[in-house]
Coordinates of C-alpha atoms and ligand atoms in Angstrom, one line a residue:
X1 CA -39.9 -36.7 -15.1
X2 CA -38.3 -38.5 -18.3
X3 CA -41.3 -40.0 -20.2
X4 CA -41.1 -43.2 -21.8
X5 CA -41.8 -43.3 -25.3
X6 CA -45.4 -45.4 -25.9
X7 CA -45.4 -47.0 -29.4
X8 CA -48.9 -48.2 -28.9
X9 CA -51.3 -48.3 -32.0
X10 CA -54.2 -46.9 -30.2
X11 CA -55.1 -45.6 -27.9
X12 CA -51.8 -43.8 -28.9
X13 CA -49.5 -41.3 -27.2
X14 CA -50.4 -37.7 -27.7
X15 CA -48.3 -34.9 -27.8
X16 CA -47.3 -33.7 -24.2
X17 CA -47.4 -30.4 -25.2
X18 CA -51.5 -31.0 -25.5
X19 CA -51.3 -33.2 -22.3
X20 CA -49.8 -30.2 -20.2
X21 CA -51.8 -27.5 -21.4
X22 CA -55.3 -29.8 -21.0
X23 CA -53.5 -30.2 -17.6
X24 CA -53.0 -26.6 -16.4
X25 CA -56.9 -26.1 -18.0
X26 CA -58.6 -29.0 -16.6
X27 CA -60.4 -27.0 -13.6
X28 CA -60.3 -23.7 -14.8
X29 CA -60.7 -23.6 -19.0
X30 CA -60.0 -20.0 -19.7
X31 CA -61.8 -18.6 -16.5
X32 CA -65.0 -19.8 -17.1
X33 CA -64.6 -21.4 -13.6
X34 CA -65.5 -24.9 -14.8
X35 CA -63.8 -27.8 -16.7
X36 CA -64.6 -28.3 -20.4
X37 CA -65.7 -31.8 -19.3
X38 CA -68.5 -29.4 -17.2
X39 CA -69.5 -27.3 -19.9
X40 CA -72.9 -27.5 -21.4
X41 CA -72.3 -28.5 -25.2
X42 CA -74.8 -25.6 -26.4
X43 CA -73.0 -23.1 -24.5
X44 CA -70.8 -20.3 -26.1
X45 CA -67.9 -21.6 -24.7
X46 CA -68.0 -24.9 -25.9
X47 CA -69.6 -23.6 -29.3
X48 CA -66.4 -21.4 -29.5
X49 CA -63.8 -24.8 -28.7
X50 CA -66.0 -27.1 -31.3
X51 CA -66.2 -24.3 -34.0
X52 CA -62.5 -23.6 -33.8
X53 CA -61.3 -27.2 -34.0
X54 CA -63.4 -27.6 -36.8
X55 CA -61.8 -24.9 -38.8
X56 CA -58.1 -25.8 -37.3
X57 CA -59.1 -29.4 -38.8
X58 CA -60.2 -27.6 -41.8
X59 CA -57.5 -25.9 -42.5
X60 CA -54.8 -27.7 -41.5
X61 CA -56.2 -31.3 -44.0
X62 CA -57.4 -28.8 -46.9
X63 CA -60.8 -29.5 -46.8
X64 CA -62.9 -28.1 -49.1
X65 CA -65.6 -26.1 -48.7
X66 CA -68.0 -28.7 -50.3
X67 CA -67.1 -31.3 -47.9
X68 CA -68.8 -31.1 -43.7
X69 CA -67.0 -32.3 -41.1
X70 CA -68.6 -34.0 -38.4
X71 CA -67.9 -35.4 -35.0
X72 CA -69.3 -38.1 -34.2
X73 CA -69.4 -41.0 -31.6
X74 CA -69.0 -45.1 -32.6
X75 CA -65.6 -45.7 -33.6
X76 CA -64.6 -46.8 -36.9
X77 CA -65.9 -50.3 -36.2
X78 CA -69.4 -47.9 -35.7
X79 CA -68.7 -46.3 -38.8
X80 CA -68.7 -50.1 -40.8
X81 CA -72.7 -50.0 -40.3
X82 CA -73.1 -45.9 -40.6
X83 CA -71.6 -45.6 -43.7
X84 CA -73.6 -48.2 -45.6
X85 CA -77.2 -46.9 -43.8
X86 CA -76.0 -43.3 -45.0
X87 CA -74.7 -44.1 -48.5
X88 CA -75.9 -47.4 -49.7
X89 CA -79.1 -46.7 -51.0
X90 CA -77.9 -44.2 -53.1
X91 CA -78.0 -46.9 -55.8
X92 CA -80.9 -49.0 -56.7
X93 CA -78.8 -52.2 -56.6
X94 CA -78.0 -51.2 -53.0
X95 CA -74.4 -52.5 -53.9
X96 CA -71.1 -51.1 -52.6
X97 CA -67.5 -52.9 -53.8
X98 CA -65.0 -53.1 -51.0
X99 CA -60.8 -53.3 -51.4
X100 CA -59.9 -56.0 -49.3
X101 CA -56.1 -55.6 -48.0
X102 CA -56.5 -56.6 -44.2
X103 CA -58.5 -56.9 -41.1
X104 CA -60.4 -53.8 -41.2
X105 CA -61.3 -53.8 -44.4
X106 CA -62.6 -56.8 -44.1
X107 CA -64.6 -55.9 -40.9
X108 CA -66.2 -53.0 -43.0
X109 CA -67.1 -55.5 -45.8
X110 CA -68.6 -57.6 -43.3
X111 CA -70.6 -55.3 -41.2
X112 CA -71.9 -53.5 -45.1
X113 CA -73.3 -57.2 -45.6
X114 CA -76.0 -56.4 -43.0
X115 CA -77.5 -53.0 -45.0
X116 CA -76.8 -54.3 -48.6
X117 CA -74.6 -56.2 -51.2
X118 CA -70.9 -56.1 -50.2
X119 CA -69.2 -57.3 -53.3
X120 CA -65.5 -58.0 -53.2
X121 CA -63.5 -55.7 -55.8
X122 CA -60.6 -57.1 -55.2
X123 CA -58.2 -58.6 -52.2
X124 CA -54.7 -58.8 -51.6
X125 CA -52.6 -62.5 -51.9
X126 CA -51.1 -64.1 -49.4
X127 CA -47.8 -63.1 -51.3
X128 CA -44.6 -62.5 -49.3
X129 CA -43.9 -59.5 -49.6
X130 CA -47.7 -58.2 -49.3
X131 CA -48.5 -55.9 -52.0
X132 CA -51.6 -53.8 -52.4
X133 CA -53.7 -55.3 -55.7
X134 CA -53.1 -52.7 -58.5
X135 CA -56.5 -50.4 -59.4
X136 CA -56.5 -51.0 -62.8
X137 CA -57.2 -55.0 -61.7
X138 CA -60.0 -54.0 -59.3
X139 CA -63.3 -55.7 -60.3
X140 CA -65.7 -52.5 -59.3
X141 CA -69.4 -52.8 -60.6
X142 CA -71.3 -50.9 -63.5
X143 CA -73.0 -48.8 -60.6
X144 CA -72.0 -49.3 -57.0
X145 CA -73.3 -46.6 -53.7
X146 CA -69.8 -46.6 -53.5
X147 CA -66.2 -48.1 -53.0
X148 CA -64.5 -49.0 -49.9
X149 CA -61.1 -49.2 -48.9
X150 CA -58.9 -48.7 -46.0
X151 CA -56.2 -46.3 -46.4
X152 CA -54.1 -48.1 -43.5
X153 CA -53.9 -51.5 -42.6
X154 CA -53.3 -50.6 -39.0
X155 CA -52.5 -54.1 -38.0
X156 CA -50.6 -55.3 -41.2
X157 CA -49.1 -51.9 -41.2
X158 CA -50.0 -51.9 -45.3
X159 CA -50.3 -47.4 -46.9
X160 CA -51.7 -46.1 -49.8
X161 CA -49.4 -44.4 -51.0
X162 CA -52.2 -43.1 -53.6
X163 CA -55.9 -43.1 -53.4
X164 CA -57.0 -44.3 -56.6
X165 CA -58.7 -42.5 -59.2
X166 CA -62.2 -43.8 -59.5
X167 CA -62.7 -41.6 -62.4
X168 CA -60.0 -43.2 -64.9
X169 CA -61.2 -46.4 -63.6
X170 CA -64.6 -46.4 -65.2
X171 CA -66.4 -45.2 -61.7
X172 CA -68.6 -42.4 -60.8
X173 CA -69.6 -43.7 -57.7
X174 CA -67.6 -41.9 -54.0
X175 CA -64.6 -43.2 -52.4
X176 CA -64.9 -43.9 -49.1
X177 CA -61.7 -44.1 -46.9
X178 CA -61.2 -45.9 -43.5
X179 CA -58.1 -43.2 -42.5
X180 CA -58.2 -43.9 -38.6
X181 CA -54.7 -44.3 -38.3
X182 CA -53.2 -42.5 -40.7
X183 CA -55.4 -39.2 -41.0
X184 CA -53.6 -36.1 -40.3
X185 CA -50.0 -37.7 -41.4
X186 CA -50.2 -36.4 -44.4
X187 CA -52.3 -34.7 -47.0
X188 CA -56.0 -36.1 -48.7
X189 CA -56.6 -36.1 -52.0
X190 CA -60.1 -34.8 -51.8
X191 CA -60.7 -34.6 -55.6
X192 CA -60.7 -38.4 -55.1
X193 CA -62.7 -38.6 -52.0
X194 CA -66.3 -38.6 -51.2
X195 CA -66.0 -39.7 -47.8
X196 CA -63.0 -40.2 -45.0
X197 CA -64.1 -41.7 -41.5
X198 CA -61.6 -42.2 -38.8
X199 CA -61.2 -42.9 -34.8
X200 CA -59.8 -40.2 -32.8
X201 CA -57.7 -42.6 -30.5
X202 CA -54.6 -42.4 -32.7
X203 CA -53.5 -39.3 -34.1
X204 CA -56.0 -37.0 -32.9
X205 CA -56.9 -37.0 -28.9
X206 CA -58.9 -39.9 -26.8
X207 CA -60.8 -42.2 -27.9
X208 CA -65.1 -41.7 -28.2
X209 CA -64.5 -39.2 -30.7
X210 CA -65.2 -40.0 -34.8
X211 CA -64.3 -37.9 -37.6
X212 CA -66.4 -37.8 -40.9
X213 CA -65.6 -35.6 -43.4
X214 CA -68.2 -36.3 -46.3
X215 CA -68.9 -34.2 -49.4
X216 CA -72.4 -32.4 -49.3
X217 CA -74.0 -34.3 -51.9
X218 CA -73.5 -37.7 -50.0
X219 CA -76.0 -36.5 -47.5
X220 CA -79.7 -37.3 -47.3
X221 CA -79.6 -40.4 -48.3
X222 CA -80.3 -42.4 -45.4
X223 CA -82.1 -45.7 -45.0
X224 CA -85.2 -45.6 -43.6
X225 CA -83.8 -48.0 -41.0
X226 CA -80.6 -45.4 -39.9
X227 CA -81.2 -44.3 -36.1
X228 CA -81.4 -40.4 -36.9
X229 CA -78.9 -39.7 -34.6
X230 CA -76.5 -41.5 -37.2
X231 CA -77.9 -39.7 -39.7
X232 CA -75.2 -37.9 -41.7
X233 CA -77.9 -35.1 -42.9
X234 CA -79.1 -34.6 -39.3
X235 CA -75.6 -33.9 -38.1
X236 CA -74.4 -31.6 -40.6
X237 CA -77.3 -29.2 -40.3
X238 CA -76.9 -29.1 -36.6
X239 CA -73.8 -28.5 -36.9
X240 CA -72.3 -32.1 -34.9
X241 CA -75.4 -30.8 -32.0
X242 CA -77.7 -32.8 -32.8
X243 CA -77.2 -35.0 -29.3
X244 CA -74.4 -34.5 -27.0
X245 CA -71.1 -34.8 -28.9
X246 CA -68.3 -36.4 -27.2
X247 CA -67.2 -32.9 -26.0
X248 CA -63.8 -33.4 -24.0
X249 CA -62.7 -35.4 -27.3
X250 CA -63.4 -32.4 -29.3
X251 CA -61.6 -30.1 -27.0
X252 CA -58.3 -32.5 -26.9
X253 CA -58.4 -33.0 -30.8
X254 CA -58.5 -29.0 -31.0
X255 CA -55.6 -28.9 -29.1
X256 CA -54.0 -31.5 -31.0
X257 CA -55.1 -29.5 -34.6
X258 CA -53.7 -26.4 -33.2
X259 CA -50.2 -28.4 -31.9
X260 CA -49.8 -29.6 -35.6
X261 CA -50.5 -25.9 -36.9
X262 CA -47.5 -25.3 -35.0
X263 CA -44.8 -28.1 -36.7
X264 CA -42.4 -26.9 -38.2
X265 CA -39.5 -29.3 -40.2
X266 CA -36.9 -28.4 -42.7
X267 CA -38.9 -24.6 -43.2
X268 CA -42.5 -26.2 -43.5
X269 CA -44.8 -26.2 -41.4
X270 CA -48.4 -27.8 -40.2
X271 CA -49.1 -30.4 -42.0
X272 CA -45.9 -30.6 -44.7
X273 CA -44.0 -31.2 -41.4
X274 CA -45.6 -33.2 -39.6
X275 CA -45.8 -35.7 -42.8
X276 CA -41.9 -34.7 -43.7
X277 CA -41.2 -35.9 -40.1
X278 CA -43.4 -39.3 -40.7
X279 CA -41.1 -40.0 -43.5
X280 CA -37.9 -39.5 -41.6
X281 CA -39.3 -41.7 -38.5
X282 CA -40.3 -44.9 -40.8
X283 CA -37.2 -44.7 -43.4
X284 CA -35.1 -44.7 -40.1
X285 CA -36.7 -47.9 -38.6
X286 CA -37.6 -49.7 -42.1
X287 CA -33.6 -49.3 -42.7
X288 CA -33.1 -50.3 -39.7
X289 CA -34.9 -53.7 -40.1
X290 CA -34.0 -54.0 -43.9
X291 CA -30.1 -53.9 -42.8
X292 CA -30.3 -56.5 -40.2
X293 CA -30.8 -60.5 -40.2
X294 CA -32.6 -60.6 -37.0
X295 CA -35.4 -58.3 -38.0
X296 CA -38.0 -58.5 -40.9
X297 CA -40.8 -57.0 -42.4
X298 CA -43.1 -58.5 -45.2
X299 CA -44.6 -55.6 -46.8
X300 CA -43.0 -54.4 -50.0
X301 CA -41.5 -50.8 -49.8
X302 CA -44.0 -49.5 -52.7
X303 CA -47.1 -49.8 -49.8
X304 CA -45.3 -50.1 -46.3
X305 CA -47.0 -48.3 -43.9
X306 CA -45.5 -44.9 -42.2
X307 CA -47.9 -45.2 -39.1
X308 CA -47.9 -48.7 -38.2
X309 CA -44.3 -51.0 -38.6
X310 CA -45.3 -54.3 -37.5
X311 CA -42.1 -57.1 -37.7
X312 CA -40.7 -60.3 -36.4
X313 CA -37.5 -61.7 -35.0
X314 CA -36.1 -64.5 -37.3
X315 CA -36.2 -66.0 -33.8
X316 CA -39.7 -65.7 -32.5
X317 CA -38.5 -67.2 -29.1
X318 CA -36.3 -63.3 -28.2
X319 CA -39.5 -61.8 -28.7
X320 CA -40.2 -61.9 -25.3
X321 CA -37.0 -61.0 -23.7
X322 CA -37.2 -57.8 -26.7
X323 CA -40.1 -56.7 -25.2
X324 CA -39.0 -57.1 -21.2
X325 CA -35.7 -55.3 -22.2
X326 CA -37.5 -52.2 -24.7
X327 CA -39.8 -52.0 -21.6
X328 CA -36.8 -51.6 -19.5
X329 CA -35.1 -49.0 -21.9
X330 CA -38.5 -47.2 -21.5
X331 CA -39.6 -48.2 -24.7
X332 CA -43.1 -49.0 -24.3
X333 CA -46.3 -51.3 -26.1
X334 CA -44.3 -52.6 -29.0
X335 CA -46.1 -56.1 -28.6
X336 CA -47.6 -57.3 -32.1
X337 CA -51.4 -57.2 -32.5
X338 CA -52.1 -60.4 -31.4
X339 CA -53.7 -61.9 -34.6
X340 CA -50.1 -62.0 -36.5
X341 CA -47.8 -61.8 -33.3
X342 CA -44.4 -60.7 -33.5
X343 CA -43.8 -56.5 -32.9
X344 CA -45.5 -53.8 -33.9
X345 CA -44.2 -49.9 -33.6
X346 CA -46.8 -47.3 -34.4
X347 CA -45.2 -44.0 -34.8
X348 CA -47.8 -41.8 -34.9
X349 CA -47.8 -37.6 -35.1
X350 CA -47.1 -37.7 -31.4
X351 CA -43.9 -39.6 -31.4
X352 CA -40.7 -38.1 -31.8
X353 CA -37.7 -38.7 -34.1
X354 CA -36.0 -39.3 -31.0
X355 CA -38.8 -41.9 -29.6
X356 CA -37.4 -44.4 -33.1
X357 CA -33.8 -43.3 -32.6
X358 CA -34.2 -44.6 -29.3
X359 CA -35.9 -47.9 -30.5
X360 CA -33.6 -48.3 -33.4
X361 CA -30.6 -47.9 -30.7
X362 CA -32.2 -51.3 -28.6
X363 CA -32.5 -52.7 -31.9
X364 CA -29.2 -52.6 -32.7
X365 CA -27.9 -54.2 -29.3
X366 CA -30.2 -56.3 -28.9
X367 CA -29.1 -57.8 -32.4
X368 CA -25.7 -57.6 -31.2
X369 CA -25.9 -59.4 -28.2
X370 CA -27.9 -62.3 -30.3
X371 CA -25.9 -62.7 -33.4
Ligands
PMP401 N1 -60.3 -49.1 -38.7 C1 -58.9 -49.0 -38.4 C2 -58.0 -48.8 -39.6 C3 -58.5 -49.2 -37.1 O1 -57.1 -49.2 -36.9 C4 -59.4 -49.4 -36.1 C5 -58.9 -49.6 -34.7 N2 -57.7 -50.0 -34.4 C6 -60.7 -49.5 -36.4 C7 -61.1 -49.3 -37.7 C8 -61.7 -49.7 -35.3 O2 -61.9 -48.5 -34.6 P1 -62.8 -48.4 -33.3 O3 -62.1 -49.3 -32.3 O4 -62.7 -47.0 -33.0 O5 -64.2 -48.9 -33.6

């Protein structure tokens, strides 16, 4: 059976290589005569599955020693209140400065309100094209818990390309990262990074799972108000055990760490591939869209997004009829998000080069047969 190729920003398509062996493993997961979904959590088998994806994550993003991984349950959305009980009251002010370049920063600046003072560093104009505010004009404070900023603006479809140095800024204080949907595209810049959270349900396995990834001295700080189970400090000593973890999440995202391992691109491999691939998939459809007068996108090339392409018909009226006839060509979920309209392709680990030739093929005849 020919699969169609599913641009959806989450949940996102995984790689069908992880879908066939979870498959052929699903009743039977290396004759222990019961599903992983069946397995108790404090079990040596699915100690053995949790331990290895850990390291596979480990290894594969670089992370070092002095950071813990955890996996966690919430969502990002979970992780707008979890951060700030976990980090804010690391400084007497209880202040944290947020980045504002889109929705979900926004909704972390929001939801930080609730535990503490969520100044505004800075925010992105309503410039066309969008452009990410430059660090050096960031308006951080003397002392803050810490900065936010989303690393990508999944629905805008806005990358750093860099993190910013706090350091040469003037700031001592941890950058967190909202990476949901660009983690494990390409390498972190830990030196620059206290904390990265993200959702599972793009580039990593289903949804229900939550990465954190947070540098040792970041834990113990907890409110007193922070339901222990969300407790950063009581995670990491108990090793993500300290309730049930979203365990058939872990299992699929181990599968998914040990299919990236695997990449290979131009003589790299793992990660350099994977992220050498990204780069090939969005130049081909950013070109694509730059060459044509049907099709546009408003970010400017310095901070356009590799994981998330949304853009809009000169004529908003075909975008309906683009959709029905993508759908048709087996080109699936490339509907905008509905707060700015218009199409969005997300073209995630999981989707082949051939998945955007494809698209950028309907592209072109769909243009031609509406010049
Ligand atoms: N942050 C980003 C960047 C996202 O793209 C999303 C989901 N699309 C979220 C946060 C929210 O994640 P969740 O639905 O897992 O709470």
């Amino acid at each position: 059976m020919a699969r169609p190729f599913n641009f959806s920003a989450g949940p996102a398509a995984l790689p069908l290589e992880v879908l066939e062996q979870a498959a052929a493993e699903m009743l039977d997961w290396h004759g222990s005569g019961v599903s992983v979904m069946e397995m108790s959590h404090r079990g040596r088998d699915f100690l053995s599955i949790c331990e290895q994806a850990e390291r596979d994550l480990r290894e594969l993003l670089a992370v070092p020693p002095s950071f813990r991984i955890l996996f966690m349950q919430g969502g990002g959305l979970g992780q707008n209140a979890i951060v700030p009980m976990n980090l804010i009251g690391r400084a007497a002010s209880h202040t944290a400065d947020f980045v504002l370049t889109g929705s979900w920063s926004i909704k972390s600046q929001v939801e930080a309100g609730r535990y503490g003072q969520a100044h505004i560093a800075a925010k992105i104009k309503g410039e066309r094209p969008v452009r990410l505010p430059s660090p050096s004009s960031w308006q951080l404070n003397a002392s803050p818990s810490y900065v936010h900023l989303c690393s990508n603006e999944t629905i805008a479809g806005i990358e750093f390309q860099d993190l910013p140095d706090l350091r040469a800024l003037g700031c001592d204080a941890p950058l967190v990262i909202d990476c949901s949907s660009h983690i494990a595209s390409r390498p972190i810049a830990w030196r620059r990074v206290g904390l990265a959270y993200a959702g599972a349900q793009k580039n990593i396995g289903p949804a229900g799972l939550t990465l954190v990834i947070v540098r040792d001295d970041l834990l113990g700080h907890a409110l007193p108000i922070c339901p222990s189970v969300f407790d950063y400090r009581n995670l990491a000593d108990q090793g993500s055990m300290f309730n049930t973890p979203p365990t058939y999440a872990i299992y699929i995202a181990g599968l998914t760490f040990q299919w990236l391992k695997r990449q290979t691109e131009d003589g790299l491999t793992g990660l350099a591939a994977i992220e050498a691939r990204n780069i090939a998939k969005a130049k081909l459809l950013y070109d694509c869209i730059d060459a044509s007068s049907l099709y546009r996108n408003d970010v400017d090339p310095s901070c356009r997004s590799r994981m998330n392409v949304p853009f809009f018909l000169a004529d908003e009226s075909l975008t309906e009829p683009f959709l029905a006839l993508a759908r048709e060509a087996g080109l699936l979920q490339l509907k905008g998000h509905k707060a700015v309209g218009g199409l969005r392709a997300s073209l995630y680990n999981a989707m082949p080069i051939e998945g955007v030739q494809a698209l950028v093929r309907h592209m072109h005849a769909f243009e031609a047969n509406h010049a």
